[in-house]
GROMACS .gro file of N, CA and C in nm:
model
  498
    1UNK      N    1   5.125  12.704  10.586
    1UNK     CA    2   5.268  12.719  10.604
    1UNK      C    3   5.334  12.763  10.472
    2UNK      N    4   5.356  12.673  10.342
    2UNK     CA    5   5.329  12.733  10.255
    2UNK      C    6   5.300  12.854  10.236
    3UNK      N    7   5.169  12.893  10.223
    3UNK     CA    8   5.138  13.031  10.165
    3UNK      C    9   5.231  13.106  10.216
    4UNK      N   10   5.212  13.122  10.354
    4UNK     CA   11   5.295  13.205  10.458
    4UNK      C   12   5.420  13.239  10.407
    5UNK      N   13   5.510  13.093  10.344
    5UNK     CA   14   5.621  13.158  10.306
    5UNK      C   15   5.572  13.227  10.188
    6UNK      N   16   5.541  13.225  10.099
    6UNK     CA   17   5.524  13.330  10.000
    6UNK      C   18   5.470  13.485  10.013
    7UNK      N   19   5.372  13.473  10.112
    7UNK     CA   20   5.364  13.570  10.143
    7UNK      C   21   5.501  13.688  10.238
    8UNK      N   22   5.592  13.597  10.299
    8UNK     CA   23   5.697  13.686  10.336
    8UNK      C   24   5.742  13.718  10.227
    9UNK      N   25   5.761  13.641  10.147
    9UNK     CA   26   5.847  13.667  10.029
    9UNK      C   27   5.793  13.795   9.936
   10UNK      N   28   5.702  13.763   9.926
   10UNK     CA   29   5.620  13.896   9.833
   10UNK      C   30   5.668  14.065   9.922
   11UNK      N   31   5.620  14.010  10.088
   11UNK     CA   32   5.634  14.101  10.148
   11UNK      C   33   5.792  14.193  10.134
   12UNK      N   34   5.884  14.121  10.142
   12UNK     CA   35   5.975  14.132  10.097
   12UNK      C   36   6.039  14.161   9.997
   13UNK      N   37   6.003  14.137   9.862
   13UNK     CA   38   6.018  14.178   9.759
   13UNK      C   39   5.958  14.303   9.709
   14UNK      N   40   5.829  14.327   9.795
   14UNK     CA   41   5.771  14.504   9.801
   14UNK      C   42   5.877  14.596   9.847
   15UNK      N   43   5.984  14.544   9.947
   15UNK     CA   44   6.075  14.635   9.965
   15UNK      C   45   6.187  14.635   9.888
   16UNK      N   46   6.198  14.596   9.764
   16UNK     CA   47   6.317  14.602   9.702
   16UNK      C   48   6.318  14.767   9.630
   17UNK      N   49   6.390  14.810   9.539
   17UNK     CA   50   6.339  14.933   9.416
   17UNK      C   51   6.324  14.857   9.340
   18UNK      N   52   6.267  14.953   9.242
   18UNK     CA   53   6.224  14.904   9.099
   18UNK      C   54   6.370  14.923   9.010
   19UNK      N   55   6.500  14.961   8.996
   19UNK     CA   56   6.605  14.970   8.970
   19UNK      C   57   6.674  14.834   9.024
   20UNK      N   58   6.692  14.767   9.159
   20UNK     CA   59   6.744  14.663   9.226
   20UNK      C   60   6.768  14.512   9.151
   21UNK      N   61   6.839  14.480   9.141
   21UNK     CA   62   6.839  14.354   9.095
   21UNK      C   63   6.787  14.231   9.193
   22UNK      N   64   6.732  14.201   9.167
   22UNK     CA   65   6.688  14.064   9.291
   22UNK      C   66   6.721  13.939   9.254
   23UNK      N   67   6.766  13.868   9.248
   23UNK     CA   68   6.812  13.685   9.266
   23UNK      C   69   6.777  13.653   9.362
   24UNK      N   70   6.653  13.540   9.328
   24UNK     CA   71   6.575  13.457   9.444
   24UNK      C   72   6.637  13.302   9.397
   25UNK      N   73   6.745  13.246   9.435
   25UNK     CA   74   6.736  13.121   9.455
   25UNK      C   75   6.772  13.073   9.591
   26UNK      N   76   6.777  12.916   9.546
   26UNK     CA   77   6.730  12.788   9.633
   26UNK      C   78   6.630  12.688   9.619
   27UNK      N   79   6.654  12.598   9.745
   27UNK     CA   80   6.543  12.514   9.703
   27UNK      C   81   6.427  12.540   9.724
   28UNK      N   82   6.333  12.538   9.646
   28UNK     CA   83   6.126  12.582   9.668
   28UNK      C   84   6.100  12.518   9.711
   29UNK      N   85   6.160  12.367   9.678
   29UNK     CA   86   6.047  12.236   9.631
   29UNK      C   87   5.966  12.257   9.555
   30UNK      N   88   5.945  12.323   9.367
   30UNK     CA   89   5.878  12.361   9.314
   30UNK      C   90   5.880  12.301   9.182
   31UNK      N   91   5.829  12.204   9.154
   31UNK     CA   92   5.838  12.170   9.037
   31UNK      C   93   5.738  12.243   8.907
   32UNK      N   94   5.802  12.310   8.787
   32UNK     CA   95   5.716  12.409   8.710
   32UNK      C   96   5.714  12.344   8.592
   33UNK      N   97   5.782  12.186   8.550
   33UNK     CA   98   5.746  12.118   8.454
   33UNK      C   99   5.830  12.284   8.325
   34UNK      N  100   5.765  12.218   8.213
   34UNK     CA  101   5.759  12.260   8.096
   34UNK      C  102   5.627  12.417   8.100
   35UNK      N  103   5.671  12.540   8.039
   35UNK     CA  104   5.599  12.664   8.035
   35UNK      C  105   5.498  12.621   7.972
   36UNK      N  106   5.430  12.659   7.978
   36UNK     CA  107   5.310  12.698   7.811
   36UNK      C  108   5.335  12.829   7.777
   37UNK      N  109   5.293  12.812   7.615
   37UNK     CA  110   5.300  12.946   7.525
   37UNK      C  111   5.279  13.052   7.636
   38UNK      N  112   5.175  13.069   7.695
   38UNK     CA  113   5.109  13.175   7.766
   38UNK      C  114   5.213  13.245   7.907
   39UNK      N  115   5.320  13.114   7.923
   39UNK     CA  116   5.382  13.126   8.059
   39UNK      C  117   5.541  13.190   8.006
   40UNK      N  118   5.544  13.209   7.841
   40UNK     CA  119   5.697  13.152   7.889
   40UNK      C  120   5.768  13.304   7.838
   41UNK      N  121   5.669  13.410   7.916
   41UNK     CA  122   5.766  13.555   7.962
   41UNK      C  123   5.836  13.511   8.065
   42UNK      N  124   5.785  13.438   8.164
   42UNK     CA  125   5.819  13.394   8.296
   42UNK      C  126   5.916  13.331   8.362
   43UNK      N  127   5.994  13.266   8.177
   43UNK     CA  128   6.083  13.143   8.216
   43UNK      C  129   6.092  13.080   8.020
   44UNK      N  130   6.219  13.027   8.054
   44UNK     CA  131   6.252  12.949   7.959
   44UNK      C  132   6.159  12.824   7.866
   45UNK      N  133   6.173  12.741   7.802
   45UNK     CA  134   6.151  12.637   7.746
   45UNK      C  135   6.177  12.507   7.790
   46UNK      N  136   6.245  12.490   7.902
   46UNK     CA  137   6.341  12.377   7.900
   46UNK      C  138   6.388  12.327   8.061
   47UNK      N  139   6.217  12.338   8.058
   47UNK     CA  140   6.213  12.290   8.273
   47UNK      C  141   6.188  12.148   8.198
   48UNK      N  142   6.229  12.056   8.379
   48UNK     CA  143   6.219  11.926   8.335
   48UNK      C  144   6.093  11.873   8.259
   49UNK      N  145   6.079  11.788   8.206
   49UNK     CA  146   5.872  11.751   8.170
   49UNK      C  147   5.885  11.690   8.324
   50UNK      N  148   5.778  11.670   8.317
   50UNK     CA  149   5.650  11.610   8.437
   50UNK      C  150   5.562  11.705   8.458
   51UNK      N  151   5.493  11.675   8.587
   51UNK     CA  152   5.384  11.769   8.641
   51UNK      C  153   5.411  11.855   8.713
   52UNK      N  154   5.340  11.970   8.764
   52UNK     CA  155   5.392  12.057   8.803
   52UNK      C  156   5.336  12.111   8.932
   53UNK      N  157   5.362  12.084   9.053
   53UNK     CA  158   5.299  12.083   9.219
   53UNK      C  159   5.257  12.237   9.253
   54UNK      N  160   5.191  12.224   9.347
   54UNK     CA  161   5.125  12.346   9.378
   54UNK      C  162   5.256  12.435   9.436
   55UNK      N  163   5.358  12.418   9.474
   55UNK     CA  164   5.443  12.481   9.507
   55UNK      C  165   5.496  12.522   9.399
   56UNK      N  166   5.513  12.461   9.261
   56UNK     CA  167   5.526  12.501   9.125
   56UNK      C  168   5.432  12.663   9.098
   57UNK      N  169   5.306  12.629   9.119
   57UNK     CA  170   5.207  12.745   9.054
   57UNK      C  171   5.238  12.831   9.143
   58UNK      N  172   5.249  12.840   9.256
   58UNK     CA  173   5.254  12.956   9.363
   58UNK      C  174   5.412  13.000   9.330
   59UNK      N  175   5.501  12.936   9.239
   59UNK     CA  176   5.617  13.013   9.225
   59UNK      C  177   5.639  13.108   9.103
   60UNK      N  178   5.560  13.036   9.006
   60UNK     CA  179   5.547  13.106   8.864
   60UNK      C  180   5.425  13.185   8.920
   61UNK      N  181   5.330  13.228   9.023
   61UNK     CA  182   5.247  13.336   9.022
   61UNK      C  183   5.359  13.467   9.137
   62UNK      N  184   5.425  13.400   9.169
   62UNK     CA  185   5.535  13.550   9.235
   62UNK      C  186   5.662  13.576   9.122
   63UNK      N  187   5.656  13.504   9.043
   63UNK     CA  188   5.734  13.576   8.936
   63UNK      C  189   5.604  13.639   8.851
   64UNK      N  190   5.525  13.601   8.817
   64UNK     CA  191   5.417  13.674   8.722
   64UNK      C  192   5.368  13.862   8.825
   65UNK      N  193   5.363  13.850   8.918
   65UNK     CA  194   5.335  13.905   8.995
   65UNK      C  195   5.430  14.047   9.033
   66UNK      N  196   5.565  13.981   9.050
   66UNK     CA  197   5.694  14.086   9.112
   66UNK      C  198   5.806  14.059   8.950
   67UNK      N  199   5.750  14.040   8.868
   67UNK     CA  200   5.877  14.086   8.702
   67UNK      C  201   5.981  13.977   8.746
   68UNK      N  202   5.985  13.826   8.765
   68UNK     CA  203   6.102  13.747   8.788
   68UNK      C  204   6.085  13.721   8.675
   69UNK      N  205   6.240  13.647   8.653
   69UNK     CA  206   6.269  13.575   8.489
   69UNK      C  207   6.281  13.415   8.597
   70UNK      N  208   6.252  13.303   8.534
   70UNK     CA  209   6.284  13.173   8.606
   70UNK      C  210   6.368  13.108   8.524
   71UNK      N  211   6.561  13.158   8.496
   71UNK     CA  212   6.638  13.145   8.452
   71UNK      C  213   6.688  12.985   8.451
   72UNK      N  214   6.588  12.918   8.573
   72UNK     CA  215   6.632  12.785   8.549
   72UNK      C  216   6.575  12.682   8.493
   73UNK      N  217   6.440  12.768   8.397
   73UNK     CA  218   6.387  12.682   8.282
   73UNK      C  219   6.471  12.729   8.157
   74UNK      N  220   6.573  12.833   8.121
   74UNK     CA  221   6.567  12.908   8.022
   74UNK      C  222   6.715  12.809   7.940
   75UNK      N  223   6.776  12.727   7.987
   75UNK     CA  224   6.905  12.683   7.976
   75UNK      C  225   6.896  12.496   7.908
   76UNK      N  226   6.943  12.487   7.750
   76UNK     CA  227   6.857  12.315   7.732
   76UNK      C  228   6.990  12.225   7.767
   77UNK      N  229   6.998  12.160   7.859
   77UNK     CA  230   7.081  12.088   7.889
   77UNK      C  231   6.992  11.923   7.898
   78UNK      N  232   7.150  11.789   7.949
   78UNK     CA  233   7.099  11.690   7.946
   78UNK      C  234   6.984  11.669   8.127
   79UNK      N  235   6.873  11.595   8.078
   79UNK     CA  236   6.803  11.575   8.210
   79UNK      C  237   6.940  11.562   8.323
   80UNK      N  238   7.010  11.521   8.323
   80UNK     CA  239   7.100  11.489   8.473
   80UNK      C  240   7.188  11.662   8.491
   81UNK      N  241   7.175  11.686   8.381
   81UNK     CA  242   7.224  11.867   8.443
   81UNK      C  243   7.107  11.940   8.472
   82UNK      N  244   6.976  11.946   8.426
   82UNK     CA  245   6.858  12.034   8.495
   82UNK      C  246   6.797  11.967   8.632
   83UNK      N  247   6.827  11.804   8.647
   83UNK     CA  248   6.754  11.785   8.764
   83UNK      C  249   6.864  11.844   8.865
   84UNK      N  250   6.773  11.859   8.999
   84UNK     CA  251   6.854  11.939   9.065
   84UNK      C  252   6.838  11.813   9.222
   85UNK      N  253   6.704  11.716   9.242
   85UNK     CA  254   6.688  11.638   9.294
   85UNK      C  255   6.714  11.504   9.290
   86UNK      N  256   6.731  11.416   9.298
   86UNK     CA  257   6.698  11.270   9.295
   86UNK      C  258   6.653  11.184   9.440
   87UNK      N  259   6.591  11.121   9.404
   87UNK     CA  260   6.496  11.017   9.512
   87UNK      C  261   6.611  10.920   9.538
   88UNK      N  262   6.575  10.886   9.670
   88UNK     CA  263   6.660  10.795   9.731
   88UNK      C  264   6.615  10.627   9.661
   89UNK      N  265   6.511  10.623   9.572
   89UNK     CA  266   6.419  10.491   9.570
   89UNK      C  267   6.457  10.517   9.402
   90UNK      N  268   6.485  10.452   9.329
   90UNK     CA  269   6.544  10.401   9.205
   90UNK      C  270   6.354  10.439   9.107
   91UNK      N  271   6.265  10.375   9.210
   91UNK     CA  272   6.146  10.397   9.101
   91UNK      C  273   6.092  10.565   9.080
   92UNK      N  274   6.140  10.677   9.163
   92UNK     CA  275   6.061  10.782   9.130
   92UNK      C  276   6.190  10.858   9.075
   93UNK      N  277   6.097  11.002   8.978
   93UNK     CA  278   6.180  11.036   8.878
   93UNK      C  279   6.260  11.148   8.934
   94UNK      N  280   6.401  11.192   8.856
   94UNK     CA  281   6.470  11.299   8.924
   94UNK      C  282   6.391  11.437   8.882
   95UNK      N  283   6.375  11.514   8.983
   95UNK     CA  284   6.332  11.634   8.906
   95UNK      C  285   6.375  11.787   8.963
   96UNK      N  286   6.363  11.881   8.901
   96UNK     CA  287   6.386  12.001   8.897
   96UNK      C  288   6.304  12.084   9.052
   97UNK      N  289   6.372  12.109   9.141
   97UNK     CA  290   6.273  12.170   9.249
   97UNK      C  291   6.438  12.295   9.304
   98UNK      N  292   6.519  12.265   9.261
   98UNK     CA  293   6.592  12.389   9.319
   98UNK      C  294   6.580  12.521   9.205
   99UNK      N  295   6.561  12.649   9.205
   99UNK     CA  296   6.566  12.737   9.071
   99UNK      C  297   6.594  12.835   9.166
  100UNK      N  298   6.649  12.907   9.031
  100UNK     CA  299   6.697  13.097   9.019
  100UNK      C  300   6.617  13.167   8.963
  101UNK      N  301   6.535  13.290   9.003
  101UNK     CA  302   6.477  13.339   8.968
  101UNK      C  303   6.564  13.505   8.949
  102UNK      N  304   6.531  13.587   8.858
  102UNK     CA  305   6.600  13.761   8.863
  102UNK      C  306   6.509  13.837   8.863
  103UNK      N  307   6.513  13.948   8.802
  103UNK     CA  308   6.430  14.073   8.826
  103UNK      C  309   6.423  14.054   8.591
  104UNK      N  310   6.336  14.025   8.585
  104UNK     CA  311   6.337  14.025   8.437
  104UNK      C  312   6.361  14.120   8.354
  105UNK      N  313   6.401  14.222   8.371
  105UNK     CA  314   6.503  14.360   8.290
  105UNK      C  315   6.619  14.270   8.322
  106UNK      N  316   6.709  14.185   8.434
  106UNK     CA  317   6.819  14.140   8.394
  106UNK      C  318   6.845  13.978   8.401
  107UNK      N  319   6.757  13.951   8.328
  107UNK     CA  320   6.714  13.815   8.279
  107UNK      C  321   6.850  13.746   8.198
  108UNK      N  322   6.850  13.840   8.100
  108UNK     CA  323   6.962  13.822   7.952
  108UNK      C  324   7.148  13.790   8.054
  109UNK      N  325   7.136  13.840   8.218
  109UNK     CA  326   7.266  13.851   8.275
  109UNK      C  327   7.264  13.749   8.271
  110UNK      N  328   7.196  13.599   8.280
  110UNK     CA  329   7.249  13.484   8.318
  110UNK      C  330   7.234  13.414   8.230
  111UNK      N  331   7.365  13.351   8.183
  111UNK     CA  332   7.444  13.287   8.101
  111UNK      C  333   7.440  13.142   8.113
  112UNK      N  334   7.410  13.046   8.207
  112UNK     CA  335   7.413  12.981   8.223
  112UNK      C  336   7.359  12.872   8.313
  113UNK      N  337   7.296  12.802   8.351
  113UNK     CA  338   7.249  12.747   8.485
  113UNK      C  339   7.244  12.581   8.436
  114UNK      N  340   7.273  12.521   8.586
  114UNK     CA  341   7.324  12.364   8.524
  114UNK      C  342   7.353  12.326   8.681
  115UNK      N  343   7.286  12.167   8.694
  115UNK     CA  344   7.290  12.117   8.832
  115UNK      C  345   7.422  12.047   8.839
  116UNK      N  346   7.524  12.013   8.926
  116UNK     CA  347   7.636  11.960   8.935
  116UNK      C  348   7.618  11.847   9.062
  117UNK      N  349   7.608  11.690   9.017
  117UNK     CA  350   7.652  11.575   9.095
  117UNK      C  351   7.735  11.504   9.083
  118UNK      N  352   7.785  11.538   9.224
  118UNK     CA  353   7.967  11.518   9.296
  118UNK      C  354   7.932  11.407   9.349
  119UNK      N  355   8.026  11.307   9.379
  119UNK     CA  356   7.975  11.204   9.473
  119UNK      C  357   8.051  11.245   9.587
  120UNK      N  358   8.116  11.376   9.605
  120UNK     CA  359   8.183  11.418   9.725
  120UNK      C  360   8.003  11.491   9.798
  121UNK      N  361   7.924  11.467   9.764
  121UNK     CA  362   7.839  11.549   9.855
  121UNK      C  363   7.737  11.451   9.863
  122UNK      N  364   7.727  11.430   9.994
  122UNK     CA  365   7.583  11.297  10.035
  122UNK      C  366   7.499  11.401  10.077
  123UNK      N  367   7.427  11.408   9.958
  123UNK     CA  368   7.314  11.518   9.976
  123UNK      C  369   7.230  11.457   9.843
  124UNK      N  370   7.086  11.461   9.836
  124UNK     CA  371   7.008  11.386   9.725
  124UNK      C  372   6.993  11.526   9.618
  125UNK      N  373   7.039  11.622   9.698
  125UNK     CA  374   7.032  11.760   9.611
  125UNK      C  375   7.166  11.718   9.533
  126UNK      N  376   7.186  11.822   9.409
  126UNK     CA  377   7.259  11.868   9.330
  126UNK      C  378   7.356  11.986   9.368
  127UNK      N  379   7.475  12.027   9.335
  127UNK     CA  380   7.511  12.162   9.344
  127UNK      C  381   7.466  12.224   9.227
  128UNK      N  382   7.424  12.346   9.215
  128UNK     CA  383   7.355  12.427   9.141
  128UNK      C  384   7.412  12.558   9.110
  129UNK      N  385   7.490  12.590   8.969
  129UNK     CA  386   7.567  12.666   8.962
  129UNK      C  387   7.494  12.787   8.803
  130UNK      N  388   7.458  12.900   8.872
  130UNK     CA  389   7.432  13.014   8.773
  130UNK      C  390   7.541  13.082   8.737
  131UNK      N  391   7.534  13.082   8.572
  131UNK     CA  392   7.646  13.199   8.609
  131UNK      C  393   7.623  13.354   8.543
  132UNK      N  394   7.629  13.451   8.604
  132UNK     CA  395   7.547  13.611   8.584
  132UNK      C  396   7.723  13.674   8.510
  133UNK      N  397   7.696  13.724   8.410
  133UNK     CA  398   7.773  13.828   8.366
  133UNK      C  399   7.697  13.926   8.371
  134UNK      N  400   7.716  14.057   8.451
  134UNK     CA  401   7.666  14.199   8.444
  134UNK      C  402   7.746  14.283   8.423
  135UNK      N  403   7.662  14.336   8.300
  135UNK     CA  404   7.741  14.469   8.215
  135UNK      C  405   7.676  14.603   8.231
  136UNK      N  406   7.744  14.688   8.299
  136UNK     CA  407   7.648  14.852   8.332
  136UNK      C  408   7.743  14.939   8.178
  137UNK      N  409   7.660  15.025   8.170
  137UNK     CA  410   7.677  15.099   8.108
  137UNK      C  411   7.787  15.189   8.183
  138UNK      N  412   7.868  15.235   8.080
  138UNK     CA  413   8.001  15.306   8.161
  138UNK      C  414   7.969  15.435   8.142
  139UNK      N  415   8.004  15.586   8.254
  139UNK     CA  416   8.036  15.681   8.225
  139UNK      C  417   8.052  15.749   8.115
  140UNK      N  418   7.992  15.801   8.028
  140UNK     CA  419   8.020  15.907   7.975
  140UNK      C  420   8.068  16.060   7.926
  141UNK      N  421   8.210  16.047   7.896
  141UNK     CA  422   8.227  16.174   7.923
  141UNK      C  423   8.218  16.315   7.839
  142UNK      N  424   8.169  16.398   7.849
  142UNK     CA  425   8.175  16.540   7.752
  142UNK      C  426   8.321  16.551   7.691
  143UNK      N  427   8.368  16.533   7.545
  143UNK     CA  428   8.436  16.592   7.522
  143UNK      C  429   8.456  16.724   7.483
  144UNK      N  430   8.550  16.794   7.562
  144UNK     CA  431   8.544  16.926   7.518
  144UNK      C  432   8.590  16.989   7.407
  145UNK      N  433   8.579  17.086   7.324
  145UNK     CA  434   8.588  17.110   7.206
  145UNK      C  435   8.773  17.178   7.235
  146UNK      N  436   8.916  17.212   7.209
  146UNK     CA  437   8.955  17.333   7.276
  146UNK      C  438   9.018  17.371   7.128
  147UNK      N  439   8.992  17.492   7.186
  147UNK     CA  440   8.947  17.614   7.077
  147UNK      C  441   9.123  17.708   7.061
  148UNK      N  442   9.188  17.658   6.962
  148UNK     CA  443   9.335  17.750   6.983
  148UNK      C  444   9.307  17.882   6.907
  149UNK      N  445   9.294  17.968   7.039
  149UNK     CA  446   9.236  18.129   7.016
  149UNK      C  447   9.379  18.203   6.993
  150UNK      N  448   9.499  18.175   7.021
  150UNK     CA  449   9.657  18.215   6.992
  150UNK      C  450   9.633  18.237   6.843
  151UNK      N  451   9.543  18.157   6.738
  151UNK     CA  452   9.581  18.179   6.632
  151UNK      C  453   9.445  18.340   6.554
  152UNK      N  454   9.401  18.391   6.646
  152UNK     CA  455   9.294  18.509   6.584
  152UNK      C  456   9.389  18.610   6.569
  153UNK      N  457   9.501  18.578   6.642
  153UNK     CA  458   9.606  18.727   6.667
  153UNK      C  459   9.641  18.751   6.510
  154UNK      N  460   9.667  18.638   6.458
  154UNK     CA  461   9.733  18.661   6.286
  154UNK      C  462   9.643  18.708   6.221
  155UNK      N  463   9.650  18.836   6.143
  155UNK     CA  464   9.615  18.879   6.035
  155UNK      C  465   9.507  18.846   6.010
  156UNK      N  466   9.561  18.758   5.906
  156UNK     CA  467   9.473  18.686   5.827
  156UNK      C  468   9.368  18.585   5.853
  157UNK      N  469   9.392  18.561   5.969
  157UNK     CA  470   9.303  18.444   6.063
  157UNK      C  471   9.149  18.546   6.120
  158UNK      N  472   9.252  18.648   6.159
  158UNK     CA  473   9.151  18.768   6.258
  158UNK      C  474   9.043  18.811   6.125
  159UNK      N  475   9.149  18.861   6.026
  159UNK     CA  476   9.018  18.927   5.890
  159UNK      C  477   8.922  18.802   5.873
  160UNK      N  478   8.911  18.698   5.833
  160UNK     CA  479   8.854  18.546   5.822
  160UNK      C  480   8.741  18.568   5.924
  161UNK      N  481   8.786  18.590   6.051
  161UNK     CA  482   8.663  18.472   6.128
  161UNK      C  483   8.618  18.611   6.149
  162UNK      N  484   8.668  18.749   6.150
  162UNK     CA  485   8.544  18.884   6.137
  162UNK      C  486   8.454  18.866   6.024
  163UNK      N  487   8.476  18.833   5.893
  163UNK     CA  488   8.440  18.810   5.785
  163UNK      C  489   8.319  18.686   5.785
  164UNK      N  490   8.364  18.597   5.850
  164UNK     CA  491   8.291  18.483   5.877
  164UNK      C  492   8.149  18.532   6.005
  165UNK      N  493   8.201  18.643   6.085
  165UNK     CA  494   8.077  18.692   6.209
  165UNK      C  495   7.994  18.767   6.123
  166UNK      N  496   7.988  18.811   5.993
  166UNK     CA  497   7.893  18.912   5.991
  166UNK      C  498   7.815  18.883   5.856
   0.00000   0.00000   0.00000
């Protein structure tokens, strides 16, 4: 079941362009712990610690796979702003299973990511708020040179720029 979803997902992400921006969040159920040296094109510094579930590895291998950034290790906040879960049972730990993933050319757009608990929401989840500033490059326009040719009529302008052609 599992795989399956990943595999739509991949499937799906074959149809994006290579230009497209993609933002994959929600909840995985994926806990990715802390990167290693080796992982951390993939994602930030600053996933919760603990261990990291097989729904973890199968998420950092579709970002390794399809160019994701995992913007919701990349942000160092206090543990109660990165967890995004908590257990209904006081003994197990809160942890990180909701994330944002991008298209890693626009990795640098997100500015921010941080879990928000309201006690207006009876939900063991967090609200989970990214925030993307995107900056395109603007239009460029040709300036044109304009050329005041009224002044070749004078004399002295006309002898000059003949003088200057030859």
């Amino acid at each position: 079941m599992k795989d399956e979803f990943y595999y739509q997902l991949r499937d799906l992400l074959k149809q994006t362009g290579r230009r497209d921006i993609v933002v994959l969040a929600g909840d995985l159920n994926a806990q990715v712990g802390r990167l290693s040296s080796e992982e951390n094109r993939l994602g930030g510094q600053w996933g919760l610690h603990g261990g990291r579930s097989d729904n973890g590895d199968r998420l950092l291998q579709l970002c390794a796979d399809d160019n994701l950034f995992l913007a919701s290790t990349n942000f160092r906040h206090s543990h109660h702003r990165n967890a995004t879960w908590r257990p209904l049972s006081a003994s197990q730990a809160w942890t990180q299973i909701d994330h944002v993933a991008v298209s890693f050319r626009w990795g640098g757009c997100i500015q921010d990511y941080r879990s928000f608990w309201n006690a207006c929401l009876d939900s063991d989840h967090a609200l989970v708020c990214a925030r993307f500033v995107l900056r395109f490059g603007g239009v460029h326009k040709r300036h044109r040179l304009n050329v005041d040719v009224s002044k070749l009529v004078a004399p002295a302008s006309s002898l000059k720029y003949q003088n200057e052609l030859q």
